[in-house]
Coordinates of C-alpha atoms in Angstrom, one line a residue:
X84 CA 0.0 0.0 0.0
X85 CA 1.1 3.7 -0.9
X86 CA 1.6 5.9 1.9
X87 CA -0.6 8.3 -0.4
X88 CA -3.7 5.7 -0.1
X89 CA -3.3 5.1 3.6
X90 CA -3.6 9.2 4.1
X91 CA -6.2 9.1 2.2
X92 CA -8.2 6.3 3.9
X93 CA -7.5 8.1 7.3
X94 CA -8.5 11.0 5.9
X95 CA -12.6 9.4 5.0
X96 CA -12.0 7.5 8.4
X97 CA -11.8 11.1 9.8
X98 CA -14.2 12.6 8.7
X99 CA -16.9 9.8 7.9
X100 CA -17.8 11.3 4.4
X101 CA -16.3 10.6 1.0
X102 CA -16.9 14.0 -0.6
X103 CA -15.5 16.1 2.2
X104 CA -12.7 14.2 2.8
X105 CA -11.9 14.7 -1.4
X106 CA -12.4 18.2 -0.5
X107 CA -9.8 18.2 2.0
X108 CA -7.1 16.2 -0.2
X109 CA -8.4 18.3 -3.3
X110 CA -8.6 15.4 -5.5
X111 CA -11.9 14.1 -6.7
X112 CA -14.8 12.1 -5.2
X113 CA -14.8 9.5 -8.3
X114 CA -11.0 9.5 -8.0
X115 CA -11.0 8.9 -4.3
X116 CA -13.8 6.6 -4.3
X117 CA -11.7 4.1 -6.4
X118 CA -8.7 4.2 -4.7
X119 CA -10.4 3.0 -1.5
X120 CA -12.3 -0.1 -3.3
X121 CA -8.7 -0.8 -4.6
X122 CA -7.3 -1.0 -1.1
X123 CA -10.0 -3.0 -0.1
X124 CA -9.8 -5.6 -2.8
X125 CA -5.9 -5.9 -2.5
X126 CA -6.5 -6.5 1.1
X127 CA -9.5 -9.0 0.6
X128 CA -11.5 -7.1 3.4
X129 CA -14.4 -4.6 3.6
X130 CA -13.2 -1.4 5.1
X131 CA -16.5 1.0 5.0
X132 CA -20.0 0.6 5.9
X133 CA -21.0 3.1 3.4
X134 CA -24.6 4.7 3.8
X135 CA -26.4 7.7 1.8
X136 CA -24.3 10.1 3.5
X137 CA -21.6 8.8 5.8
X138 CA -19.3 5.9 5.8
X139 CA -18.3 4.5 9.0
X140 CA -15.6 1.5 9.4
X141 CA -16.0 -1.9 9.9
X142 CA -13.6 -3.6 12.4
X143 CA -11.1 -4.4 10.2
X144 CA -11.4 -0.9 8.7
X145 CA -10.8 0.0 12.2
X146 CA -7.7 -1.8 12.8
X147 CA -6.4 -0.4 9.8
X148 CA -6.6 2.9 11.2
X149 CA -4.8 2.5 14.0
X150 CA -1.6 0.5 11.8
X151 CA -2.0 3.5 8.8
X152 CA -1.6 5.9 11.8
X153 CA 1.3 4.6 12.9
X154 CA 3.1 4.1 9.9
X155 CA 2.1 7.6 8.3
X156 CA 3.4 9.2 11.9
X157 CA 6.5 7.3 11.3
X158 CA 7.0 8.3 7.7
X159 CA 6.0 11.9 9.1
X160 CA 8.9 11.6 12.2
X161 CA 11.5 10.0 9.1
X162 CA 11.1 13.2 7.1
X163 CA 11.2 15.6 9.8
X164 CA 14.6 13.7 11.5
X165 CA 16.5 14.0 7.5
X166 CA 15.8 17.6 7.5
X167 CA 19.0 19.2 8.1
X168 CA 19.7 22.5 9.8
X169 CA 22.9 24.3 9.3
X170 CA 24.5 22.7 12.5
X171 CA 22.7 19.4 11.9
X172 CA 20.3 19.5 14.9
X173 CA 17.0 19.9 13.8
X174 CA 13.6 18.2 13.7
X175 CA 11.3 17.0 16.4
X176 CA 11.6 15.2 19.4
X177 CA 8.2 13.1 20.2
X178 CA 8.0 12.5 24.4
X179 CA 4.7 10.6 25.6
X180 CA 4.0 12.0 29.0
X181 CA 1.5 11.2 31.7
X182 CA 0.1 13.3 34.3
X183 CA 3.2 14.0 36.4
X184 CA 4.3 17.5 38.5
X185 CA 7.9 16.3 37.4
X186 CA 6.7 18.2 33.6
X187 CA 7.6 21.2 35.0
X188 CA 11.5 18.9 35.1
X189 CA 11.1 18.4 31.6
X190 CA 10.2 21.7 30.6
X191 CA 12.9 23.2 32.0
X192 CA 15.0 20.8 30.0
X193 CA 12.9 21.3 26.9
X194 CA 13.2 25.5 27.2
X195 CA 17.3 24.9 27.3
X196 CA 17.8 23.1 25.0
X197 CA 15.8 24.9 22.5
X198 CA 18.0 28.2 23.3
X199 CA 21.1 26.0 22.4
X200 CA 19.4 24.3 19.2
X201 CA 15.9 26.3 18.2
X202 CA 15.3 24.7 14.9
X203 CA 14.5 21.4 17.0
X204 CA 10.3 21.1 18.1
X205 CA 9.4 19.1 20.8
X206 CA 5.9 16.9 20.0
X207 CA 4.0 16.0 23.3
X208 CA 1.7 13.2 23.5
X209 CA 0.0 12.3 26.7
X210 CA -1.1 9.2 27.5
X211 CA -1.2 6.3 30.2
X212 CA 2.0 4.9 30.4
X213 CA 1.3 1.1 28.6
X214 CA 0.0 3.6 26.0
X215 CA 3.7 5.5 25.5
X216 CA 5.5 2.3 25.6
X217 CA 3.9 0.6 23.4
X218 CA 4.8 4.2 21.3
X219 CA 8.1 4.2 22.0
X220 CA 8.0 0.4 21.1
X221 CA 6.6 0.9 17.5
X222 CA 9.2 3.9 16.7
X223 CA 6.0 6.5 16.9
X224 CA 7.9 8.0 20.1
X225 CA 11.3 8.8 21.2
X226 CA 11.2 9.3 25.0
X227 CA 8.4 8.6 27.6
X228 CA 7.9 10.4 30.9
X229 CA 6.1 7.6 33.0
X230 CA 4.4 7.0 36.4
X231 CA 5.6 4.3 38.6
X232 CA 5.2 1.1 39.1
X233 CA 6.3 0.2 35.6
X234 CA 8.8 -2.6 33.7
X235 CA 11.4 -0.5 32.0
X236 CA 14.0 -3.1 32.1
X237 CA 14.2 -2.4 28.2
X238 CA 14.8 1.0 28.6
X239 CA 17.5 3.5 29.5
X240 CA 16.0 6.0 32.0
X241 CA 16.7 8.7 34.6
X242 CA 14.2 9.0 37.5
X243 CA 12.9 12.2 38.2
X244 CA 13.1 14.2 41.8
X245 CA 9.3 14.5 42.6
X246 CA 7.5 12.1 44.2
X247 CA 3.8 12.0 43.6
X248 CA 2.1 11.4 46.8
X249 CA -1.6 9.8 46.6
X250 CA -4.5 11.8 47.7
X251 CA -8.4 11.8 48.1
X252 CA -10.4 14.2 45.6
X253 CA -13.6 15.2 47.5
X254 CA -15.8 18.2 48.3
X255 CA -15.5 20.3 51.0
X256 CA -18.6 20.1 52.2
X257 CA -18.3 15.9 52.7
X258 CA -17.6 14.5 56.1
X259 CA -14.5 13.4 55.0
X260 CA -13.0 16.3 54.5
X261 CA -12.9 17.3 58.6
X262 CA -9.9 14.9 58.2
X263 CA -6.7 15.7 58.2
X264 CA -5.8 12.3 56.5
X265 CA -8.3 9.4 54.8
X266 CA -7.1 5.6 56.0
X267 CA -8.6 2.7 54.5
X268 CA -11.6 2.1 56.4
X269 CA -12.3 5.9 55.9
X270 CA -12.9 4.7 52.4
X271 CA -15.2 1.8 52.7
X272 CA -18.7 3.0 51.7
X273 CA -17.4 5.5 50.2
X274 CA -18.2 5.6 45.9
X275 CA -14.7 5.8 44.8
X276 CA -13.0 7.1 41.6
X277 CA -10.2 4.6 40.9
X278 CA -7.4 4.7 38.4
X279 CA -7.8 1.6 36.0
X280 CA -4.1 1.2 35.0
X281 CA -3.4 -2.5 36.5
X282 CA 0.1 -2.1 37.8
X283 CA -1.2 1.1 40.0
X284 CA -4.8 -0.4 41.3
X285 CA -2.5 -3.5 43.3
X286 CA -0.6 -0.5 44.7
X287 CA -3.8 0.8 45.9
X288 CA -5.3 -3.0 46.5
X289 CA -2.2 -3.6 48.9
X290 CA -2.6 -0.3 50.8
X291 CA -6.2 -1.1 51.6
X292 CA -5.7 -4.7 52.3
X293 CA -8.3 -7.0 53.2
X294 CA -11.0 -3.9 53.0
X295 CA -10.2 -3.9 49.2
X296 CA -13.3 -6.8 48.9
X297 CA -15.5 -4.1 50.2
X298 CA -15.0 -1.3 48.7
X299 CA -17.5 0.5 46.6
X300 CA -16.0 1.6 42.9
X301 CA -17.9 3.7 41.4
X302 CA -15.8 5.1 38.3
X303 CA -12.3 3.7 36.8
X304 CA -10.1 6.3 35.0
X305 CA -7.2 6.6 33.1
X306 CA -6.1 10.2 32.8
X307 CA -7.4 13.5 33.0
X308 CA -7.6 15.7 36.1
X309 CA -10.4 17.9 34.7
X310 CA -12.9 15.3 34.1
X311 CA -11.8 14.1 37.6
X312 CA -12.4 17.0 38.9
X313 CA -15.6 17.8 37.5
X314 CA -17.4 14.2 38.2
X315 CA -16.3 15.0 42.6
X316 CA -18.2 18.3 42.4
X317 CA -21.1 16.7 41.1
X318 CA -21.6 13.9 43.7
X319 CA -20.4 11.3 41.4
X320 CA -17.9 10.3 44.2
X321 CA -14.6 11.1 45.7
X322 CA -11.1 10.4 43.9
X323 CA -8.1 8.3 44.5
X324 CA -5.7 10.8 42.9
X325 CA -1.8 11.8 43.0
X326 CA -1.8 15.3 44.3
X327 CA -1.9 18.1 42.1
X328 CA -3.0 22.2 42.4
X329 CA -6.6 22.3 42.9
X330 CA -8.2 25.1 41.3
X331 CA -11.6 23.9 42.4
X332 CA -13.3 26.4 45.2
X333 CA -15.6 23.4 46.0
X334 CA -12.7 20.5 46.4
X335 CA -10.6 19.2 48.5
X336 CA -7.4 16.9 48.9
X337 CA -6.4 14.8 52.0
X338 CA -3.3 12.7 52.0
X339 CA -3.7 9.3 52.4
X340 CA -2.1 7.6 55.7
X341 CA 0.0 5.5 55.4
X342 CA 1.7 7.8 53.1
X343 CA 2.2 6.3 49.4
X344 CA 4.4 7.8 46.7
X345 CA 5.0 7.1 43.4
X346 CA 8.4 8.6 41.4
X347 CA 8.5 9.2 37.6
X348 CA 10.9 8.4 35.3
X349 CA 11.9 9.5 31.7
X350 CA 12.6 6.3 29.5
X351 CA 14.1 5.5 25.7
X352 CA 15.2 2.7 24.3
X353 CA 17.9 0.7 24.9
X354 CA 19.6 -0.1 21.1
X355 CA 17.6 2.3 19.4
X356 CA 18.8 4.6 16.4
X357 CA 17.6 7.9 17.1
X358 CA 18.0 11.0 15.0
X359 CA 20.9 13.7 15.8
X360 CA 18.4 15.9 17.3
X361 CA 16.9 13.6 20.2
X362 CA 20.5 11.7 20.7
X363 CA 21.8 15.2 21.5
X364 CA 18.7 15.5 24.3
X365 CA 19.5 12.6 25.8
X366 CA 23.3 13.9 26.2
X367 CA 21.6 17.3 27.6
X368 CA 19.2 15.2 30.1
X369 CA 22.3 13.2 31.5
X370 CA 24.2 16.4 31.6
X371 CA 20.9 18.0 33.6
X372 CA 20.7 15.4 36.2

């Protein structure tokens, strides 16, 4: 398949209609109409559930999407790593970050090192951190700023220097809040916000022990402290979170006791080829820390 066709076929997978996505490649309907049945007759699959006025994708049409993604990002990160500035260091560096204080760490880093080399971008993609590895694993992403627990025995890495303590979400106006800090049993009966990454929740199953079996979950997560935020203040329950700054008027955090705390660490590859550009930021993180 031509990395042409597989923009185009993400392109009608965008935006669910034939004609507009022509529009937006400025080729023709007829034209791109015809290049899609090719695809899908080369690949011995139906792609499209095509309608009157939409097309939507099948399941395999689906996976497609997600494989077409990656390799048009990689052809995308190829071109953009071959450009060459007058001192060689140009491009963009791709980092898959989760929710982590320690960005403010690698922004610092990110701020320096475009004053020594400003024709290098960085690209910033957040994400749970099974989602950047497997990134980093299929070439998509060069470094990952990642939550622990996490296996990164096939990764170099430097750990970062804040901890991220875990907290309870809640309103202020909920009895728990009169506490200074929330124990397990303080939890039980409780409807509970709880992250969904696995590694994390048997952190959070060992701190509560046997009350674990009793708990009421209410909501699992993966990332996003504004939707967090938002579901607390209207009743939806309180939140197992790592503490952050609470701009909420109507919320709350209270430590948990006994105290857990997570570190971060910034990951690549071990044996990876990486472009000028981001093997010069990992000489400028090491040099950093």
């Amino acid at each position: 398949m031509e990395l042409r066709v597989l923009r185009y076929f993400l392109a009608v997978a965008r935006e669910e209609n034939i004609t507009k996505a022509a529009g937006l490649l400025h080729i023709s309907q007829p034209s791109l109409s015809r290049q899609l049945m090719q695809m899908e007759e080369t690949l011995g699959v139906k792609l499209f559930k095509r309608s009157r006025h939409r097309v939507i994708l099948t399941d395999e049409g689906r996976l497609l999407r997600r494989r077409a993604q990656e390799i048009v990002d990689l052809a995308d990160k190829a071109e953009k790593e071959l450009a060459q500035g007058e001192d060689g260091i140009c491009g963009e560096i791709s980092i898959g970050c989760g929710e982590t204080k320690n960005m403010a760490y690698l922004s610092q880093m990110m701020v320096s090192f475009r004053q020594k080399y400003p024709e290098v971008a960085f690209e910033i993609y957040t994400a749970v951190a099974d989602d950047v590895k497997e990134h980093i694993e299929n070439g998509v992403l060069d470094f990952g700023l990642i939550l622990e627990p996490v296996e990164i025995s096939r990764y170099h890495f430097i750990r970062m220097p804040l901890g991220e303590k875990w907290c309870v979400l809640m309103r202020k106006d909920s009895p728990l809040a009169e506490k200074e800090k929330i124990t397990p049993s303080d939890l039980v009966g409780e409807p509970l916000m709880m992250v969904k990454r696995k590694s994390v929740r048997n952190e959070l199953e060992n701190w509560f022990g046997e009350l674990y079996e009793s708990l009421n979950i209410a909501v699992t997560y993966n990332l996003s402290y504004s939707n967090r935020s938002i579901m607390v203040e209207n009743h939806v329950g309180v939140a197992l979170v790592h503490e952050f700054e609470n701009n909420h008027e109507s919320l709350c955090l209270r430590p948990l006791f006994p105290e857990i705390e997570n570190k971060s660490v910034l990951v690549w590859k071990k044996n990876q080829v990486f472009s000028p550009a981001a093997m010069k930021f990992i000489e400028w993180i090491k040099n950093a820390f």
